[in-house]
Structure formats: C-alpha cells, structure tokens
Amino acid sequence: MSSNLRVDTERLISRIEKLGKIGSIDGGGVCRLALSDEDRKGRDLVVDWMKKLNLDISIDQIGNVIALRKGKENVRPVMTGSHIDTVATGGIYDGNLGVLAGLEVIETLDDAGIVTRKPIGVGFFTNEEGSRFAPDMMGSGVHQGSLDLNSMLKVKDLDGKSVGEELEKIGYCGKAPTNNFRADSFIELHIEQGPILDLENYEIGAVEGVQGISWNEYKIFGTANHAGTTPMRLRHDAGYVASAISVGVRRLVKEMGGHQIGTVGVTKLNPGLVNVIAKESLITVDLRNTDEKKLKKAELEVKSIIEKTCSAEGVTFKSKTLARFEPVSFDKNMVLMVSNLASKMGYRVKSLPSGAGHDAQMFAPNCPTAMIFVPSRDGISHNVKEFTEKKHIQAGANVLLQIMLNKSEEVI
Ligand code: HGY
Ligand code: MN
Ligand code: MN
C-alpha cells in the first residue's frame, strides 16, 4: 500500500551533503550565488541526478530546469521544486532540500515500481534568492508569468553583468518558452528559516501563505569633504543619512508592531575612508508584512523618513524598487491536506505563514499550491550554521511523498 511508502533518508541526506560541497565556505555553509560558476556546478550535478532517473528534462529561457516523470495519463503534472542558488552566507538546506526531496520522491516511486496516474515532476528555479540579481523568485516568477522574461534578462548585478549574459556564460540559457507551463498542483518542501517550529517543538509546518515583500534601494548624494576641517553645520554627509535611515526604519517597525518587519541589509559608503565625509551612500530597505495595507503604510512612512532626513542634511536621493510582491495565500484544501496527512503520519503539525519568499508563491495564482516546512535549529538561516535534523528531513520528505502520491492519484 503506497500510504506506507517511505523515502530513503540516507540517500537524500547524502545528496544534500554532496550538493552542499559545491561552493562550500568555512563553517559548513555554502555560497552559490545565482548564475555564478558554483551555481553552474550545482546545476550540473542535479541535472546529472535527473538524467540518471530517466526524467524528461527541459531548460527554459531563464534557466529554470524542469524534470518530469511520466504518468499513466498525459495530463498536467503534480509538481514540486525549489531553488539551488544560495545567499553568500548560505546553509546547505535552504532551497536545496526541496529540490533533492523531489528527486528522492521520484526515486522512491521508481524503487517501488509505482506509476502514478498523473505525471509528477521536480524543478529548480533560477535566482530564487535575489541577492545578486533582484528581485528574488526571479526564475519562478518568469516561469509562471508574474515577471517579464526580457526585463529580467536585462537585470544587472553590482558589477554590471546582466542575467542574460551570465546565463549564457554558465550554459543554462535554455530554449523552452516561459510562462506556458502549467502544473496540476505545486507543493514545496522548505526549511522554516524561522524559530517557531523549533521553539514550539513541532515537526511539520503547514504553510498558509507568504507575507508581502518590498525591497527598495536608495542612492544618497552628498558632498565629500575633510572630516577634520568641515564644521558640522556645513556638512552634507551621505554616510550619516544612511545610518539615520537605518535607525528610522527600526524605530518605525517597532512602533508599527504586529507582523511588520524591516531590514537595512546593504549599506555602502563612497569613498568609505576614515577621514572623508561620504559623498555617496547606497542602502537597501527590506519591508515585509502579512497585511498588504500595513505594508503600504510602512513603505510610505519610510519614504517620508528618507525625504525628511535628506532635506535636513541638504543631500538628494534616488530610489529604485528591487522587488515588490503582495502577500499570497495558499490553497486551503492543499494546506489542510498537508496538515491532515502529516498528523495521520504521527507528526506534530502547526499551521503558519512564511516569513521568507518562496518559489511556491509564484505558482499559487495558477494552480493549487502549498508548502511543507520543517524546523530550522534555533531558527537560523541565511547563515552557515543553518541546520535541520535528520528526523525532520525524513518527516518532511515523507509528507511530500504522500502529498504527491495523493495529488497524482486524485480523481477530480
Ligand atoms: O528573501 C527571501 O525571502 C528569500 O530568501 N528569497
Ligand atoms: Mn529558500
Ligand atoms: Mn533563502
């Protein structure tokens, strides 16, 4: 009976560790920025595993890789997947777990000689992180039609290299059209990357949706001057303004409370020298909230903080939107299926929203979509110390297996 079928956890963990060695950095983490040479090597390894499973592999025009396993009927596939690009201080589970667990589900079905009614598939999507090229969820956004292919191919990193050029360079500029693949349903396994499941001792998270995300970059233009001779009243200090904005964002978020969060992740000063008043600064502001109205309010408040701080210091600024996604709710029946199946399998399950963005949110407008979370030890992620216990990897992958079996046998 396939409801007793279970994955081979050792095989899954050995793949996670093998992929985690590509771009490995001190402390046991990984740096595989999107479209870097490390990303290419990681892609090649996963594609090799897909080939060994005799999957039908396609690469689209923004480098998304989709691998399909035939079903008895030629209908829309039940899909899973995630990303294998990482942030610069990444862990080996963020994204990678979801892709490799999808491969493990397929290999488990092969071992058991099971052919599902609907086809099933696993994909990895280009540049989910958005660290090198904004926005995040770029590949899945283009794949499912909420982001435009040509504008994304033109996006440049801080060194002026474009997505299109870098895709060519790593050999993943595929031919498959974008925004025309539609899944029967999409289910993504991912680490929580937050503290809730770990702190409250849950094994599985049934993810209800993803909070709204707003990323903006601000370039501030002041006047370079001598740090020793320039009286304070005559300064136009872009460095001071960058810090004042950072303090202002933190104060605003604290005042707003609730689900509002805010992060100034990038602060760069030019020339960045001890005895020169900064002539320019560049900062990024990441605002998130589960409530779109409150997120909009936070954006307006930040804009006024920046305008007031700049005019008081006599500097100017230019802003650029790097990413803007509204909150997403996942399919209620799919979320319930995750919760019920996981409980039936004996796991402690909690329903919760996702603090991080995920590729699944790009599928949600086009097909029933949900996510399965497993705990992150101490809630740590985007950090080399990111860790998820073997028993939780096993639980998450087994729930994924059972959901995909259910969805691929489901008769509407
Ligand atoms: O930023 C995020 O939420 C995701 O890690 N890309
Ligand atoms: Mn991720
Ligand atoms: Mn991430």
Short mmCIF file of C-alpha atoms and ligand atoms in Angstrom, two decimals, residues 128-129 136-137 215 288 356-357 382, ligand 1:
data_model
loop_
_atom_site.label_atom_id
_atom_site.label_comp_id
_atom_site.label_asym_id
_atom_site.label_seq_id
_atom_site.Cartn_x
_atom_site.Cartn_y
_atom_site.Cartn_z
CA GLU A 128 15.26 32.49 -6.04
CA GLU A 129 17.41 34.43 -3.58
CA ASP A 136 14.01 37.31 -5.64
CA MET A 137 11.91 34.44 -7.03
CA TRP A 215 12.69 45.75 -1.46
CA ARG A 288 7.56 42.73 4.94
CA ALA A 356 10.53 34.23 3.63
CA GLY A 357 9.63 34.39 -0.04
CA HIS A 382 20.99 32.59 5.60
O1 HGY B 1 14.31 36.91 0.77
C1 HGY B 1 13.63 35.91 0.83
O2 HGY B 1 12.59 35.89 1.43
C2 HGY B 1 14.05 34.64 0.11
O3 HGY B 1 15.08 34.03 0.86
N1 HGY B 1 14.47 34.89 -1.22
#
